[in-house]
XYZ file of C-alpha atoms in Angstrom:
676
model
C 65.933 32.655 18.908
C 66.360 36.035 17.191
C 68.707 35.992 14.231
C 71.841 38.047 14.867
C 73.107 40.671 12.412
C 76.905 40.632 12.589
C 79.600 42.592 10.745
C 83.077 41.044 11.012
C 86.476 42.393 9.938
C 90.093 41.257 9.948
C 92.955 43.739 10.237
C 93.860 45.204 6.859
C 96.955 43.655 5.215
C 99.441 46.247 4.016
C 99.709 46.692 0.265
C 103.488 46.740 0.616
C 104.029 42.979 0.460
C 102.671 39.457 0.136
C 100.354 37.560 2.459
C 102.322 35.377 4.875
C 101.652 32.928 7.716
C 100.960 35.756 10.169
C 98.209 37.250 8.008
C 96.787 33.773 7.479
C 96.546 33.072 11.210
C 94.225 36.042 11.632
C 92.157 35.520 8.507
C 91.736 31.799 9.189
C 90.770 32.544 12.797
C 88.214 35.081 11.555
C 86.917 32.905 8.755
C 86.289 29.950 11.086
C 84.216 32.200 13.372
C 82.328 33.671 10.415
C 81.596 30.277 8.859
C 80.274 28.985 12.178
C 77.941 31.984 12.494
C 76.611 31.477 8.984
C 76.246 27.711 9.518
C 74.247 28.492 12.670
C 71.835 30.655 10.692
C 73.123 34.101 11.699
C 73.320 36.966 9.220
C 77.097 37.416 9.206
C 78.935 39.721 6.786
C 82.730 39.583 6.515
C 84.617 42.513 4.955
C 88.251 43.484 4.683
C 90.506 45.658 2.501
C 94.118 46.390 1.691
C 95.792 49.106 3.772
C 97.226 51.175 0.952
C 98.464 54.519 2.293
C 101.708 55.794 3.731
C 105.292 56.658 2.879
C 106.347 53.026 2.481
C 103.834 52.459 -0.337
C 104.990 55.605 -2.104
C 108.636 54.580 -1.893
C 107.954 50.962 -2.954
C 106.180 52.233 -6.080
C 109.105 54.502 -6.818
C 111.498 51.588 -6.386
C 109.489 49.562 -8.910
C 109.267 52.478 -11.311
C 105.476 52.498 -11.173
C 102.702 54.542 -9.601
C 101.292 53.855 -6.132
C 97.892 53.227 -7.742
C 99.312 50.575 -10.077
C 101.251 48.958 -7.234
C 98.263 48.654 -4.911
C 96.071 47.269 -7.723
C 98.668 44.573 -8.422
C 99.073 43.686 -4.740
C 95.300 43.604 -4.174
C 94.862 41.033 -6.940
C 97.623 38.917 -5.378
C 96.098 39.159 -1.894
C 92.626 38.234 -3.108
C 93.970 35.168 -4.934
C 95.895 33.995 -1.864
C 92.969 34.448 0.509
C 90.628 32.758 -1.957
C 92.864 29.705 -2.217
C 92.858 29.413 1.585
C 89.020 29.419 1.471
C 88.740 32.778 3.260
C 85.122 33.787 2.665
C 85.235 37.592 2.485
C 81.950 39.077 1.322
C 83.873 42.138 0.183
C 87.612 42.709 -0.142
C 88.223 46.380 -0.867
C 90.901 49.089 -0.613
C 91.505 52.097 1.646
C 92.406 54.028 -1.501
C 88.754 54.545 -2.378
C 86.177 57.287 -2.655
C 84.235 55.771 0.266
C 87.257 55.867 2.550
C 88.078 59.429 1.564
C 84.486 60.476 2.269
C 84.252 58.763 5.674
C 87.716 59.969 6.754
C 86.792 63.567 5.917
C 83.386 63.209 7.581
C 84.792 61.801 10.829
C 87.608 64.367 10.908
C 85.126 67.217 10.509
C 82.925 65.799 13.270
C 85.961 65.594 15.562
C 86.898 69.154 14.619
C 83.368 70.446 15.277
C 83.427 68.728 18.668
C 86.631 70.579 19.554
C 88.731 67.392 19.561
C 91.320 68.478 16.948
C 94.366 70.492 18.045
C 97.357 71.858 16.144
C 100.929 72.452 17.232
C 104.371 72.856 15.748
C 106.422 69.638 15.653
C 110.162 69.392 15.045
C 111.101 66.450 12.821
C 114.069 65.123 10.905
C 113.969 66.060 7.261
C 115.893 64.641 4.289
C 117.223 67.717 2.439
C 118.037 65.731 -0.716
C 114.706 63.877 -1.040
C 112.782 66.839 0.445
C 110.727 64.601 2.686
C 110.085 64.297 6.422
C 111.477 61.013 7.658
C 109.505 58.452 9.594
C 111.550 56.639 12.260
C 111.929 53.561 10.067
C 113.765 55.629 7.448
C 116.406 56.953 9.858
C 119.442 55.008 11.126
C 122.303 55.997 13.369
C 124.212 55.197 16.534
C 122.234 54.353 19.663
C 122.558 57.170 22.221
C 122.534 54.613 25.074
C 124.798 51.708 24.091
C 126.471 53.290 21.051
C 125.528 50.392 18.741
C 125.662 51.405 15.061
C 122.969 51.057 12.388
C 119.967 51.380 14.715
C 116.523 52.706 13.757
C 115.159 56.081 14.789
C 112.891 54.885 17.592
C 114.530 51.922 19.327
C 117.807 50.021 19.578
C 117.768 46.328 18.684
C 121.081 45.848 20.486
C 120.166 47.117 23.990
C 116.384 47.536 23.708
C 116.409 51.244 24.536
C 113.696 53.523 23.163
C 114.403 57.162 22.294
C 113.449 60.022 20.041
C 114.968 60.051 16.553
C 116.448 63.452 17.412
C 118.681 61.737 19.977
C 120.390 59.404 17.465
C 124.137 59.962 17.065
C 125.199 60.561 13.466
C 121.692 60.034 12.015
C 121.423 59.180 8.343
C 118.523 58.976 5.907
C 117.971 55.480 4.580
C 116.487 57.007 1.456
C 119.439 59.123 0.301
C 122.221 58.635 2.817
C 122.095 62.352 3.596
C 122.344 63.687 7.109
C 118.815 64.723 8.183
C 118.174 68.261 9.348
C 115.693 69.381 11.957
C 112.659 71.133 10.534
C 109.431 72.293 12.147
C 105.946 71.720 10.738
C 102.383 72.238 11.934
C 100.697 68.938 12.823
C 97.106 68.039 13.673
C 96.299 66.050 16.805
C 93.241 64.137 17.987
C 92.654 65.011 21.672
C 92.771 61.427 22.930
C 93.568 62.634 26.441
C 89.981 63.920 26.720
C 88.619 60.350 26.487
C 90.338 58.772 29.494
C 87.133 58.327 31.509
C 85.195 56.961 28.547
C 87.969 54.508 27.617
C 88.468 53.374 31.213
C 84.819 52.315 31.255
C 84.676 50.951 27.685
C 87.790 48.773 27.992
C 86.109 47.004 30.946
C 82.746 46.636 29.177
C 83.404 43.094 27.918
C 84.455 44.253 24.453
C 88.059 43.132 25.121
C 89.791 40.063 26.504
C 90.810 40.445 30.145
C 94.513 40.277 29.249
C 94.066 43.155 26.825
C 91.970 45.252 29.217
C 94.599 44.813 31.939
C 97.372 45.996 29.591
C 95.371 49.013 28.484
C 94.702 49.892 32.124
C 98.457 50.447 32.517
C 98.430 52.972 29.657
C 95.287 54.668 30.944
C 96.737 54.983 34.433
C 99.950 56.462 32.999
C 97.914 59.105 31.152
C 96.947 59.223 27.480
C 98.720 61.564 25.070
C 97.065 63.344 22.188
C 97.520 61.504 18.891
C 99.316 62.966 15.881
C 96.988 62.256 12.931
C 98.744 64.217 10.175
C 101.704 63.827 7.842
C 103.331 66.299 5.468
C 103.599 66.082 1.687
C 104.926 64.237 -0.176
C 102.724 61.458 1.189
C 100.487 58.878 -0.488
C 97.175 59.119 1.310
C 94.047 61.187 1.873
C 94.488 64.939 2.031
C 93.037 66.614 5.123
C 89.953 68.662 4.158
C 90.653 72.386 3.991
C 94.444 71.949 4.262
C 97.211 72.067 1.652
C 100.064 69.568 1.739
C 98.664 67.874 4.861
C 97.549 64.236 4.806
C 95.875 61.895 7.246
C 98.334 59.594 8.985
C 97.634 56.109 7.635
C 96.394 54.865 11.023
C 93.546 57.358 10.978
C 92.053 56.156 7.705
C 92.975 52.446 8.039
C 90.254 51.453 10.564
C 87.824 53.751 8.759
C 88.534 51.379 5.880
C 86.268 48.842 7.636
C 83.366 51.273 7.258
C 84.334 52.083 3.670
C 84.495 48.419 2.632
C 81.139 47.747 4.279
C 79.557 50.790 2.605
C 80.858 49.574 -0.751
C 79.278 46.178 -0.035
C 75.968 47.789 0.977
C 75.907 49.730 -2.288
C 76.610 46.536 -4.252
C 73.830 44.595 -2.525
C 71.253 47.354 -2.442
C 69.252 45.863 0.434
C 71.587 46.416 3.414
C 71.421 49.639 5.416
C 74.832 50.960 6.460
C 73.400 52.973 9.366
C 71.727 49.922 10.870
C 75.219 48.664 11.723
C 77.078 51.887 12.484
C 74.635 54.309 14.125
C 75.447 55.012 17.777
C 72.443 53.082 19.150
C 72.747 50.109 16.782
C 71.679 46.716 18.121
C 73.639 44.951 15.363
C 77.117 43.600 16.141
C 80.561 44.664 14.908
C 83.522 42.346 15.593
C 87.185 43.117 14.799
C 89.840 40.370 14.674
C 93.376 41.760 15.091
C 96.890 41.008 16.308
C 97.903 42.183 19.760
C 100.541 44.508 18.262
C 97.849 46.925 17.024
C 95.550 46.816 20.032
C 96.210 50.473 20.949
C 94.808 51.641 17.600
C 91.697 49.444 17.867
C 90.940 49.725 21.580
C 91.955 53.328 22.311
C 92.129 55.566 19.218
C 89.359 53.867 17.225
C 86.590 53.712 19.892
C 87.399 57.269 21.009
C 87.078 58.569 17.436
C 83.845 56.651 16.905
C 82.403 57.948 20.172
C 83.245 61.555 19.340
C 81.878 61.223 15.786
C 78.601 59.732 17.086
C 79.098 56.232 15.670
C 78.803 52.959 17.545
C 81.860 51.311 19.153
C 82.865 47.692 18.413
C 80.875 44.906 20.053
C 84.105 42.992 20.522
C 87.756 43.205 19.539
C 89.253 39.698 19.293
C 93.056 39.904 19.655
C 95.512 37.079 19.002
C 99.214 36.561 19.662
C 102.210 36.411 17.368
C 103.397 33.512 15.220
C 106.682 31.682 15.702
C 107.969 28.794 13.572
C 109.865 25.986 15.276
C 110.068 28.177 18.381
C 111.647 31.193 16.680
C 110.528 34.374 14.927
C 109.789 33.914 11.246
C 113.085 34.174 9.380
C 113.877 34.478 5.689
C 117.353 33.048 6.206
C 115.890 29.928 7.874
C 113.089 29.627 5.315
C 110.394 30.106 7.941
C 109.127 33.472 6.701
C 106.619 31.620 4.547
C 104.350 33.431 2.136
C 100.882 32.140 1.296
C 101.806 31.258 -2.262
C 104.940 29.355 -1.219
C 102.760 27.275 1.088
C 100.083 26.709 -1.576
C 102.687 25.583 -4.090
C 103.429 22.584 -1.881
C 100.664 21.873 0.641
C 96.900 21.607 1.053
C 95.492 24.837 2.588
C 93.187 22.804 4.831
C 96.228 21.383 6.650
C 97.075 24.899 7.861
C 93.456 25.793 8.656
C 93.182 22.685 10.822
C 96.579 23.159 12.483
C 95.860 26.784 13.354
C 92.485 25.787 14.778
C 94.173 23.160 16.947
C 96.379 25.909 18.417
C 94.051 28.904 18.715
C 92.453 29.893 22.007
C 90.607 32.948 23.267
C 93.836 34.341 24.755
C 96.548 36.515 23.205
C 99.312 33.979 23.817
C 101.764 33.476 20.958
C 101.371 30.415 18.720
C 104.218 28.233 17.524
C 104.152 26.294 14.282
C 106.311 23.230 14.808
C 106.664 21.768 11.329
C 107.167 18.188 12.545
C 104.121 18.506 14.799
C 102.216 20.042 11.880
C 102.754 16.927 9.735
C 102.029 14.533 12.588
C 98.838 16.267 13.717
C 97.351 16.554 10.239
C 98.076 12.908 9.450
C 97.013 11.572 12.826
C 93.836 13.622 13.227
C 92.386 14.406 9.821
C 93.601 11.356 7.887
C 94.104 8.757 10.607
C 91.089 9.508 12.780
C 88.330 11.411 10.999
C 88.467 10.404 7.321
C 89.530 6.935 8.402
C 86.022 6.354 9.808
C 84.437 6.854 6.382
C 87.081 4.833 4.543
C 86.614 1.893 6.942
C 82.849 1.746 6.554
C 81.937 3.020 3.093
C 83.191 0.005 1.146
C 81.019 -2.440 3.094
C 77.911 -0.277 2.629
C 78.567 0.123 -1.101
C 79.422 -3.506 -1.820
C 77.023 -5.396 0.450
C 74.037 -3.111 1.045
C 73.434 -1.296 -2.235
C 75.141 1.821 -0.826
C 72.172 2.315 1.530
C 72.399 2.971 5.262
C 70.346 1.008 7.783
C 66.876 1.961 8.980
C 67.893 3.380 12.357
C 71.024 4.125 14.398
C 72.020 1.451 16.892
C 75.115 2.748 18.674
C 74.528 5.017 21.697
C 77.636 6.923 20.554
C 75.578 8.695 17.916
C 73.308 10.341 20.463
C 76.316 11.011 22.698
C 78.038 12.862 19.850
C 74.890 14.805 18.954
C 74.464 15.894 22.566
C 77.775 17.772 22.315
C 76.338 20.209 19.740
C 75.667 22.993 22.247
C 79.090 22.707 23.893
C 80.888 22.720 20.522
C 78.887 25.762 19.385
C 79.832 27.608 22.586
C 83.528 26.929 21.967
C 83.223 28.334 18.438
C 81.493 31.440 19.742
C 84.176 32.007 22.372
C 87.058 31.408 19.961
C 88.256 28.379 21.919
C 89.118 26.413 18.809
C 91.858 24.335 20.423
C 89.446 22.936 23.022
C 86.902 22.327 20.290
C 89.378 20.291 18.236
C 90.284 18.174 21.275
C 86.609 17.430 21.918
C 85.970 16.392 18.326
C 89.096 14.209 18.205
C 88.002 12.470 21.417
C 84.765 11.565 19.617
C 86.752 10.348 16.588
C 88.805 8.089 18.867
C 85.599 6.584 20.295
C 84.203 6.036 16.808
C 87.339 4.251 15.607
C 87.472 2.134 18.745
C 83.828 1.126 18.236
C 84.475 0.040 14.652
C 87.680 -1.798 15.597
C 85.922 -3.731 18.365
C 83.013 -4.677 16.081
C 85.390 -5.950 13.334
C 83.023 -5.690 10.359
C 85.757 -7.021 8.036
C 85.778 -10.265 10.042
C 82.036 -10.577 10.632
C 81.120 -10.007 6.980
C 82.758 -13.340 6.145
C 80.671 -15.177 8.755
C 77.085 -16.064 7.735
C 74.345 -14.512 9.870
C 76.173 -11.264 10.646
C 74.871 -9.252 7.707
C 72.500 -7.112 9.801
C 75.132 -6.431 12.465
C 77.702 -5.359 9.877
C 75.125 -3.139 8.176
C 74.299 -1.437 11.480
C 77.928 -0.990 12.536
C 79.013 0.533 9.226
C 75.895 2.709 8.965
C 76.535 3.993 12.470
C 80.140 4.658 11.504
C 79.023 6.754 8.514
C 76.637 8.714 10.748
C 79.389 9.341 13.290
C 81.595 10.584 10.471
C 78.856 12.952 9.326
C 78.514 14.426 12.835
C 82.257 14.986 13.161
C 82.515 16.573 9.712
C 79.595 18.826 10.622
C 81.383 19.981 13.759
C 84.593 20.616 11.772
C 82.972 22.229 8.725
C 83.905 25.847 9.636
C 87.533 24.717 9.989
C 87.870 22.524 6.901
C 85.186 23.720 4.456
C 86.598 22.040 1.351
C 86.940 18.651 3.034
C 83.414 19.105 4.375
C 82.084 19.845 0.899
C 83.695 16.685 -0.501
C 82.239 14.744 2.417
C 78.770 16.126 1.690
C 79.130 14.863 -1.879
C 80.122 11.416 -0.609
C 77.278 11.416 1.937
C 74.875 12.591 -0.790
C 73.521 15.418 1.355
C 73.054 19.160 0.726
C 75.310 21.716 2.411
C 75.013 21.050 6.130
C 73.700 23.584 8.622
C 74.300 23.325 12.348
C 70.832 21.957 13.024
C 71.338 19.150 10.480
C 73.991 17.563 12.694
C 71.259 16.345 15.052
C 69.458 14.362 12.334
C 71.065 10.960 11.553
C 70.816 9.569 8.037
C 68.496 6.534 7.805
C 67.584 4.429 4.762
C 69.816 6.873 2.923
C 71.857 6.144 -0.177
C 75.468 7.324 -0.168
C 77.864 7.770 -3.057
C 81.065 5.865 -3.690
C 83.810 6.880 -1.287
C 86.736 8.550 -3.024
C 89.949 9.759 -1.368
C 89.017 13.032 0.350
C 92.385 14.100 1.722
C 95.914 12.731 1.402
C 98.577 12.574 4.063
C 100.867 15.557 4.620
C 104.332 14.682 3.371
C 107.518 15.801 5.080
C 109.351 16.207 1.780
C 106.765 18.776 0.656
C 107.178 20.706 3.901
C 110.940 20.639 3.325
C 110.433 21.868 -0.244
C 108.283 24.743 1.037
C 110.955 25.751 3.523
C 113.663 25.503 0.842
C 111.592 27.672 -1.496
C 111.237 30.273 1.277
C 114.936 30.373 2.134
C 116.803 33.375 0.782
C 120.313 31.944 1.056
C 121.051 28.675 -0.684
C 121.214 25.756 1.742
C 124.605 24.240 2.364
C 125.095 20.935 0.592
C 125.064 18.168 3.204
C 128.386 16.439 3.697
C 128.618 12.987 2.182
C 128.656 10.130 4.667
C 132.150 8.815 5.204
C 132.381 5.145 6.158
C 135.157 4.868 8.704
C 137.731 2.162 8.388
C 136.733 0.648 11.729
C 133.074 0.229 10.724
C 132.417 -3.478 10.452
C 131.170 -4.374 6.974
C 130.477 -7.645 5.236
C 130.331 -7.962 1.478
C 126.749 -7.386 0.334
C 125.675 -5.924 3.703
C 125.350 -2.219 4.484
C 127.511 -0.624 7.206
C 126.322 -1.265 10.741
C 123.784 1.052 12.331
C 123.435 2.015 15.950
C 120.569 0.826 18.158
C 119.125 4.358 18.151
C 118.796 4.134 14.360
C 116.890 0.858 14.600
C 114.678 2.238 17.387
C 113.310 4.818 14.965
C 111.559 2.060 12.974
C 107.927 1.792 14.077
C 106.741 -1.774 13.466
C 103.007 -2.408 13.860
C 100.789 -5.487 13.812
C 98.017 -4.673 11.323
C 94.971 -6.402 9.845
C 94.568 -6.659 6.078
C 90.958 -5.588 5.566
C 91.107 -5.486 1.772
C 93.420 -6.676 -0.977
C 93.164 -6.250 -4.728
C 95.228 -6.620 -7.837
C 96.804 -3.559 -9.389
C 95.914 -3.062 -13.020
C 99.058 -2.962 -15.133
C 101.329 -4.440 -12.416
C 102.480 -8.057 -12.556
C 103.779 -8.381 -9.001
C 101.875 -5.814 -6.935
C 98.835 -6.090 -4.698
C 97.139 -3.064 -3.164
C 96.547 -3.782 0.520
C 94.284 -1.800 2.849
C 95.696 -2.145 6.349
C 93.881 -1.414 9.602
C 96.204 0.004 12.283
C 93.471 0.271 14.898
C 93.276 4.059 14.725
C 93.514 4.513 10.968
C 93.778 2.669 7.665
C 96.625 2.827 5.160
C 97.034 1.800 1.522
C 100.256 -0.093 0.814
C 101.551 -1.687 -2.390
C 103.279 -5.033 -1.826
C 105.151 -7.146 -4.389
C 103.692 -10.464 -3.212
C 101.208 -11.286 -5.980
C 103.291 -14.310 -7.067
C 102.611 -15.946 -3.700
C 99.167 -14.733 -2.614
C 95.839 -14.123 -4.287
C 93.900 -11.133 -2.885
C 91.170 -13.229 -1.241
C 93.793 -15.240 0.707
C 94.967 -12.090 2.495
C 91.744 -10.446 3.706
C 91.497 -10.843 7.484
C 95.144 -11.878 7.922
C 97.456 -10.014 10.250
C 100.962 -8.995 9.323
C 103.739 -6.629 10.393
C 104.279 -3.274 8.715
C 106.712 -0.367 8.975
C 104.258 2.353 10.029
C 106.541 5.392 9.998
C 108.023 4.943 6.532
C 107.535 8.134 4.524
C 104.815 7.784 1.840
C 106.187 6.924 -1.577
C 104.602 8.042 -4.817
C 104.441 5.143 -7.295
C 103.072 4.880 -10.802
C 99.907 3.278 -9.439
C 99.363 5.618 -6.479
C 100.875 6.450 -3.080
C 102.133 3.648 -0.826
C 101.767 4.635 2.840
C 104.168 2.198 4.470
C 105.667 -1.249 3.924
C 104.616 -4.762 4.913
C 107.368 -7.161 5.926
C 107.933 -10.425 4.076
C 110.785 -12.935 3.835
C 112.008 -15.599 1.462
C 114.181 -16.051 -1.625
C 111.555 -14.451 -3.880
C 109.102 -15.422 -6.563
C 106.466 -17.766 -5.191
C 108.659 -18.375 -2.126
C 107.983 -15.128 -0.331
C 106.016 -15.065 2.898
C 104.347 -12.261 4.822
C 105.463 -12.023 8.427
C 102.424 -13.119 10.421
C 102.324 -12.554 14.223
C 100.836 -15.084 16.597
C 97.038 -15.322 16.678
C 95.276 -12.677 18.726
C 97.654 -9.754 18.250
C 95.677 -6.528 18.127
C 95.796 -4.372 15.040
C 97.967 -1.339 15.615
C 100.029 -3.052 18.335
C 103.607 -1.871 18.295
C 106.215 -4.595 17.885
C 108.915 -4.196 20.538
C-alpha cells in the first residue's frame, strides 16, 4: 500500500482568551485521527496556530495596558502549555501574526485581484466619534427594533431571536465609550464570492464534506451567495492590504491562510518538506481541516473559492463537529461549567477527557453533552474497571509464579478474534466514528474479563497440577490487554506508553497488534491509572464558578424523627437503596507496612478489581483470606489514606479486636453479584 502524505489542521484558537473544553473537543478529535494515521505508518503532519488579528485583540491589549504583540505572545505560550499537557501532538504551533502569513495573504489577495475577483464599494457603518473607530456589531448595543428589548447587540436580539442591521438599532450605544455612534461611509474591498456558485455547488458535493454540512450549504447556495467584505478600516490590528493605506484584511481572510503559513514555517524548519507538494492545484497529497460547525461557511465556501481562484488546491476533507454542552446546558461561568483547560488539569487526568470525548464523537455534526456523573462512571467502568483490570488481574501471577515470562503460545481463541477486528477498528478511526470504535473495544474487554473470571486463576493456582493452565490463562490475558491498548493508543497515548513499559515492548505500531507476545518477559505491573473521583470533579467545577457557591443549609433533625441514644437518625428506604453491596472474591491479601490493624485486600468484582484497606488484621492473617468471598460496599467514594487509596469497604461484624468477622455469603455466590 502506498504511504499517504497528509497535512492536518485544527481551527485556530483566538488569542483573546484561554483554551476551554470546546477547543479541547476539536483538538482531541484531531489528535486522535492524527495519531492513528502515524501509528498506521502514514506521513501525517499536524499544524495549527493562534488566530491573533482583529479589533478584539487590539482592545484586550489596551485593557491590559500592553501591546497586541506582547499579549499574543503571552497567550500563545499559555495555549501551547495547555495543549501539550493534553498530549496534543502538533508538529508546529504558530501564529497568524507572522511574516509567512503576511506574505501568503498578500500573494493570494493579489492573485484574486489579478483574476478580477476583488471589488470595491462604499459602505455605511456606525462609527464611535470619541474612540475614532468603526464599530463591529459586537461593540454596539441598543434596543431591539422588533421586540424593543434593551441592551441587545448590533446584529441579533437574544430576547426575540430577530436579526437586523446595526443601523436599525434604537438608541445605539458604543460599548467602548458609551457614545452614540454616527453613520460614516468608507470604501471596502469585497471578494466576488457570487462568481463561484457553480464551482461551490459541485465542490460541496464532491465528498469533501459530511452530508449534513453539504445539505446545509445547498440552502445558502440556492438562496444566492453574496460578495464577501474582506477589509476593515484603521485602527485595526492585522495585516495591511497591499497598496492601500489604512485598510486591513478582515481577520477571516488571513485566519485560514494561517494554515498555509504555519505549514510553510514547519517546512522551513525541517528543510526536507516541499510546501508546493501539498498546496499546488494538482497535488495528490491530502489536506484535512477539523473545525466546529459554526465556522463551516468560512471553510467550505469562502476558503475553497479563494484557493480555487488563487490556483491552489482545495481541502481533501473538512471534518466538522457539533457544539459542547455540559450537563445538558450551554457552558456557563455562573454554573462552573465554562471550564478552561488549566482548571481541568489542576484536578483531573487529561486522559479521562480524551477517552470520554472519544466515547461521544461520531462522524456527524450533532452536539455533544458532557454529563459529569456519566464522565466519572464511564472512565472508572471502562478504563479502570475493564481495560487496566485485565493486566492487574494477570500480571501478579506471571511475575510471582512464572519468572515474569509469558507462555510459549496463545491458547484462547479470543486472541485471534480480537486481532481479526484490526481492519474494522482502523476503518472506524479513518471515518471519525470514535464512539462506535470505543464500544467495539469495550465489548472485547468484557469478553476478556469474563474469560479470566471463568478460568479463576486465583483458585487454580492453589491446586496442584494447574500450573500450566494458570500460566496460559494469565499469558492470554496479558496478550488480550496488549491488543486492546494497541487499539486505544491514539485515544490514550500516555496510558499506552505506560502499558508498553509494563509489557516491555517498544512503541507499538498498528501492525504490531497482530503479533502476540510469546516466551516474552514482562516488567512488574505498577498502577497505570487511578479512578476518577467525584470530589475532584466538584473541585474543578467550584474553581470554574465565578460566583461563590451558596453554603448548604445544615441538616435539621425534626422533633418527630425517631432516634435512639447512640444511633443516628432514621433514613428512608431510598437512602438505603443507594448502597451497592456486592459479593466479591479476595484474590490477594497482604499486610500494610507501618499499620498495626490494616490489611490490603485485592477484591475481584467480576468485571474489575479494587484495592481496599480493612482493619481486620487482628483476626485474619493474609493467607487465610485469599480465595474467600465477602460482601463489600462497591459504590463508596474512594478514600485517600496514609497508605494509599481505599476503593470501597468490606463488611465485618463483631465487638472488635480478635472478635471481628468478615461477612461471608453462602458457597457458590458469584463475584460481582449484587446483594438485594
